[in-house]
Short mmCIF file of C-alpha atoms in Angstrom, two decimals:
data_model
loop_
_atom_site.label_atom_id
_atom_site.label_comp_id
_atom_site.label_asym_id
_atom_site.label_seq_id
_atom_site.Cartn_x
_atom_site.Cartn_y
_atom_site.Cartn_z
CA MET A 1 -31.94 -26.03 4.47
CA SER A 2 -29.23 -23.62 2.82
CA ILE A 3 -29.21 -23.20 -0.44
CA THR A 4 -25.73 -22.28 -1.74
CA ARG A 5 -22.85 -23.09 -4.04
CA ILE A 6 -20.01 -22.88 -1.59
CA LYS A 7 -18.44 -26.03 -0.79
CA ASN A 8 -17.92 -25.70 2.61
CA PRO A 9 -20.42 -23.05 3.81
CA LEU A 10 -20.72 -21.37 7.68
CA THR A 11 -23.30 -23.71 9.51
CA ARG A 12 -25.66 -21.67 11.58
CA MET A 13 -28.02 -23.00 14.33
CA TYR A 14 -31.36 -21.55 14.68
CA GLU A 15 -34.16 -21.88 17.43
CA MET A 16 -37.99 -21.66 17.25
CA CYS A 17 -39.86 -21.47 20.45
CA GLY A 18 -36.76 -22.95 22.55
CA GLU A 19 -36.36 -25.76 20.30
CA LEU A 20 -33.26 -26.34 18.11
CA LEU A 21 -34.25 -26.37 14.20
CA GLN A 22 -32.44 -29.62 12.67
CA GLN A 23 -30.69 -28.98 9.27
CA THR A 24 -31.78 -31.05 6.33
CA GLY A 25 -30.26 -31.25 2.95
CA GLU A 26 -34.02 -31.27 1.19
CA ALA A 27 -37.19 -30.73 1.88
CA LYS A 28 -40.60 -31.11 0.04
CA TYR A 29 -42.82 -28.26 -0.90
CA LEU A 30 -46.01 -28.82 -2.69
CA GLY A 31 -45.16 -32.20 -3.67
CA VAL A 32 -41.64 -31.35 -5.31
CA THR A 33 -38.30 -32.39 -3.33
CA LEU A 34 -36.16 -29.35 -3.67
CA SER A 35 -32.50 -30.15 -2.46
CA GLN A 36 -29.92 -28.03 -1.24
CA ASP A 37 -27.59 -27.89 -4.42
CA LEU A 38 -30.76 -27.20 -6.48
CA LYS A 39 -30.46 -30.43 -8.57
CA TRP A 40 -33.54 -32.52 -9.22
CA SER A 41 -31.96 -36.04 -8.78
CA THR A 42 -33.67 -36.59 -5.48
CA HIS A 43 -37.07 -35.84 -6.69
CA VAL A 44 -36.76 -37.68 -9.84
CA ASN A 45 -35.31 -40.74 -8.19
CA SER A 46 -38.47 -40.53 -5.76
CA THR A 47 -40.86 -39.87 -8.68
CA ALA A 48 -39.27 -42.95 -10.81
CA LYS A 49 -39.63 -45.09 -7.80
CA ARG A 50 -43.18 -44.14 -7.01
CA ALA A 51 -44.18 -44.34 -10.33
CA ASN A 52 -42.54 -48.14 -10.75
CA TYR A 53 -44.40 -49.08 -7.60
CA THR A 54 -47.93 -47.87 -8.97
CA LEU A 55 -47.14 -49.53 -12.20
CA ASN A 56 -46.28 -52.71 -10.76
CA PHE A 57 -49.84 -52.71 -8.83
CA LEU A 58 -51.58 -52.07 -11.93
CA SER A 59 -49.71 -55.08 -13.54
CA ARG A 60 -50.75 -57.54 -11.17
CA ASN A 61 -54.36 -56.21 -10.92
CA LEU A 62 -54.99 -55.18 -14.21
CA ARG A 63 -53.35 -57.92 -16.25
CA PHE A 64 -56.36 -59.28 -17.87
CA CYS A 65 -58.36 -56.09 -18.55
CA PRO A 66 -59.12 -54.71 -21.69
CA ARG A 67 -55.96 -52.56 -23.23
CA GLN A 68 -58.11 -49.46 -23.04
CA VAL A 69 -58.59 -49.87 -19.37
CA ARG A 70 -55.07 -50.42 -18.97
CA GLU A 71 -53.82 -47.74 -20.87
CA THR A 72 -56.30 -45.10 -18.95
CA ALA A 73 -55.24 -46.63 -15.53
CA TYR A 74 -51.40 -45.87 -16.53
CA PHE A 75 -52.42 -42.39 -17.44
CA SER A 76 -54.40 -41.52 -14.83
CA LEU A 77 -52.54 -42.89 -12.00
CA VAL A 78 -48.69 -43.54 -13.25
CA HIS A 79 -47.92 -40.84 -16.17
CA SER A 80 -49.68 -37.77 -14.45
CA SER A 81 -47.61 -38.15 -11.39
CA MET A 82 -44.28 -38.16 -13.30
CA GLU A 83 -45.33 -34.95 -14.96
CA TYR A 84 -46.75 -33.00 -12.17
CA ALA A 85 -44.88 -29.62 -11.86
CA ALA A 86 -42.55 -30.77 -14.51
CA VAL A 87 -42.21 -27.26 -15.71
CA VAL A 88 -40.16 -26.60 -12.50
CA TRP A 89 -38.07 -29.63 -12.27
CA ASP A 90 -37.61 -30.94 -16.12
CA PRO A 91 -34.08 -32.73 -15.78
CA PHE A 92 -31.29 -32.26 -18.01
CA ARG A 93 -29.05 -34.95 -16.93
CA GLN A 94 -29.44 -37.91 -18.92
CA LYS A 95 -29.56 -40.54 -16.01
CA ASP A 96 -32.48 -38.68 -14.69
CA ILE A 97 -34.17 -38.58 -18.18
CA ASP A 98 -33.58 -42.12 -18.55
CA ALA A 99 -35.00 -43.30 -15.14
CA LEU A 100 -38.32 -41.58 -16.30
CA GLU A 101 -38.30 -42.75 -19.66
CA MET A 102 -37.87 -46.39 -18.52
CA VAL A 103 -41.33 -46.23 -16.70
CA ASN A 104 -42.71 -45.42 -19.67
CA ARG A 105 -41.27 -48.30 -21.78
CA ARG A 106 -42.17 -50.46 -19.13
CA ALA A 107 -45.66 -49.37 -19.14
CA ALA A 108 -45.66 -49.88 -23.18
CA ARG A 109 -45.25 -53.65 -22.28
CA PHE A 110 -48.00 -53.60 -19.79
CA VAL A 111 -50.39 -51.72 -21.86
CA THR A 112 -49.90 -53.83 -24.95
CA SER A 113 -49.68 -57.23 -22.93
CA ASN A 114 -46.36 -57.97 -25.18
CA TYR A 115 -43.46 -59.02 -22.71
CA ARG A 116 -41.51 -60.87 -25.60
CA ARG A 117 -38.42 -59.00 -26.24
CA GLN A 118 -37.40 -61.34 -29.12
CA ASP A 119 -40.82 -60.51 -31.06
CA VAL A 120 -40.75 -56.81 -30.76
CA SER A 121 -38.79 -53.73 -29.47
CA VAL A 122 -40.29 -51.39 -27.06
CA THR A 123 -39.66 -48.50 -29.65
CA ALA A 124 -42.12 -50.02 -31.83
CA LEU A 125 -44.63 -50.46 -29.25
CA LEU A 126 -44.29 -46.78 -28.31
CA ARG A 127 -44.54 -45.77 -32.04
CA ASP A 128 -47.90 -48.18 -32.10
CA LEU A 129 -49.05 -46.55 -29.36
CA LYS A 130 -48.50 -43.47 -30.44
CA TRP A 131 -47.00 -42.02 -27.32
CA PRO A 132 -44.26 -39.25 -27.40
CA SER A 133 -41.66 -39.37 -24.89
CA LEU A 134 -41.74 -37.91 -21.64
CA GLN A 135 -38.98 -35.43 -22.28
CA THR A 136 -40.85 -34.28 -25.24
CA ARG A 137 -44.15 -33.51 -23.28
CA ARG A 138 -41.72 -31.78 -20.83
CA HIS A 139 -40.48 -29.58 -23.57
CA ASP A 140 -43.82 -28.90 -24.96
CA ALA A 141 -45.32 -28.03 -21.14
CA ARG A 142 -42.51 -25.41 -20.81
CA LEU A 143 -43.35 -23.98 -24.26
CA VAL A 144 -47.13 -23.82 -23.11
CA MET A 145 -46.23 -22.22 -19.69
CA MET A 146 -44.39 -19.34 -21.57
CA TYR A 147 -47.44 -18.82 -23.68
CA LYS A 148 -49.54 -18.23 -20.72
CA ILE A 149 -46.78 -15.87 -19.18
CA THR A 150 -46.25 -14.10 -22.64
CA ASN A 151 -50.31 -13.88 -22.63
CA GLY A 152 -51.03 -12.97 -19.01
CA LEU A 153 -52.86 -16.48 -18.39
CA VAL A 154 -50.88 -16.87 -15.32
CA ALA A 155 -49.77 -15.01 -12.36
CA ILE A 156 -46.16 -14.96 -13.40
CA PRO A 157 -45.66 -11.20 -15.10
CA SER A 158 -43.96 -11.19 -18.29
CA THR A 159 -42.54 -7.50 -17.44
CA ARG A 160 -39.71 -9.34 -15.70
CA LEU A 161 -38.40 -10.53 -19.16
CA THR A 162 -36.68 -8.16 -21.21
CA PRO A 163 -37.88 -8.16 -24.97
CA ALA A 164 -35.12 -8.90 -27.62
CA HIS A 165 -33.86 -6.45 -29.92
CA ALA A 166 -36.13 -5.52 -32.84
CA ARG A 167 -33.58 -6.65 -35.33
CA THR A 168 -33.42 -10.15 -33.69
CA ARG A 169 -37.37 -10.83 -33.93
CA ALA A 170 -37.21 -12.38 -37.41
CA ASN A 171 -39.40 -15.15 -36.63
CA HIS A 172 -41.78 -13.49 -34.17
CA ALA A 173 -42.38 -10.17 -32.62
CA HIS A 174 -42.57 -11.86 -28.84
CA LYS A 175 -38.95 -13.05 -28.35
CA TYR A 176 -37.20 -12.48 -25.47
CA ARG A 177 -33.55 -11.35 -24.55
CA THR A 178 -31.48 -14.79 -23.82
CA LEU A 179 -29.93 -15.07 -20.14
CA GLN A 180 -26.51 -16.24 -20.10
CA PRO A 181 -25.93 -17.92 -16.76
CA LYS A 182 -22.29 -20.08 -16.50
CA CYS A 183 -23.28 -22.78 -13.78
CA ASP A 184 -25.35 -26.13 -14.91
CA THR A 185 -28.05 -25.11 -12.20
CA ALA A 186 -29.08 -21.80 -13.68
CA LYS A 187 -28.12 -22.68 -17.26
CA PHE A 188 -30.89 -25.40 -16.92
CA ALA A 189 -33.55 -23.55 -14.92
CA TYR A 190 -36.79 -22.62 -16.78
CA PHE A 191 -36.07 -19.32 -17.96
CA ALA A 192 -32.39 -19.69 -19.31
CA ARG A 193 -33.59 -23.04 -21.06
CA THR A 194 -37.23 -22.22 -22.55
CA ILE A 195 -36.49 -18.58 -23.74
CA PRO A 196 -34.21 -19.77 -26.88
CA GLU A 197 -37.03 -22.49 -27.44
CA TRP A 198 -39.40 -19.93 -27.60
CA ASN A 199 -37.65 -17.45 -29.52
CA ASN A 200 -37.29 -20.46 -31.98
CA LEU A 201 -40.85 -21.01 -32.64
CA SER A 202 -42.36 -19.82 -35.44
CA ALA A 203 -44.98 -17.08 -35.59
CA HIS A 204 -47.79 -19.51 -37.01
CA VAL A 205 -47.20 -20.77 -33.20
CA VAL A 206 -46.50 -18.06 -31.05
CA ASP A 207 -49.39 -15.75 -32.41
CA SER A 208 -52.07 -18.56 -31.81
CA PRO A 209 -55.55 -16.88 -30.73
CA SER A 210 -55.66 -19.27 -27.94
CA LEU A 211 -54.16 -21.80 -25.59
CA ASP A 212 -55.71 -24.80 -27.34
CA ALA A 213 -54.75 -23.50 -30.98
CA PHE A 214 -51.20 -23.15 -29.32
CA LYS A 215 -51.08 -26.49 -28.15
CA SER A 216 -52.45 -27.75 -31.42
CA ARG A 217 -49.89 -25.87 -33.59
CA LEU A 218 -47.15 -26.68 -31.65
CA LEU A 219 -47.57 -30.24 -31.70
CA SER A 220 -47.68 -30.15 -35.53
CA SER A 221 -44.82 -28.22 -35.65
CA HIS A 222 -43.01 -31.52 -34.54
CA PRO A 223 -40.98 -33.53 -37.16
#
């Protein structure tokens, strides 16, 4: 697989142990599908397809189970699969966002056993279940990862990030200089996308004494 922005790249052939290696446009690594254009649509589509398949299985087999059982099964087998490594591949295209949210909306009807569209909307069901959108959860997960990086809780050194100028640290003292990529692929990559959101957090949230405290304060900061 060749990763390049060139529309017509030079094609090179490689051999290993006398065998010619076939070129591919995508490959799965640690459960995440990487594409040669560094877009995540292929991974999102496969994730949504697999989640829908599992949700259909649960709908057939747990239809008459208590609500708590259905909800636990959904979060354990479907919801978790849609958030695996989402910090890396959090999509920005609306069609990809909608593909994942549609699974969550179908699950709301499955968990509540309410399929009467004329009686209640899915939005009302989600509000009753107190389920935040998957997009919101991915946003929070990226900020949680930034907290871990800043505080040395993961093996990603924050020394590679440039601290913001002292005059711009109005909210808190852990701001980083924002990146200025030009193409969408880089513009919506993890650091370029998350640093501005991290910089906008309040000192009360950023200066949390523990990871659990950060998660709690971040959740409380939502409108």
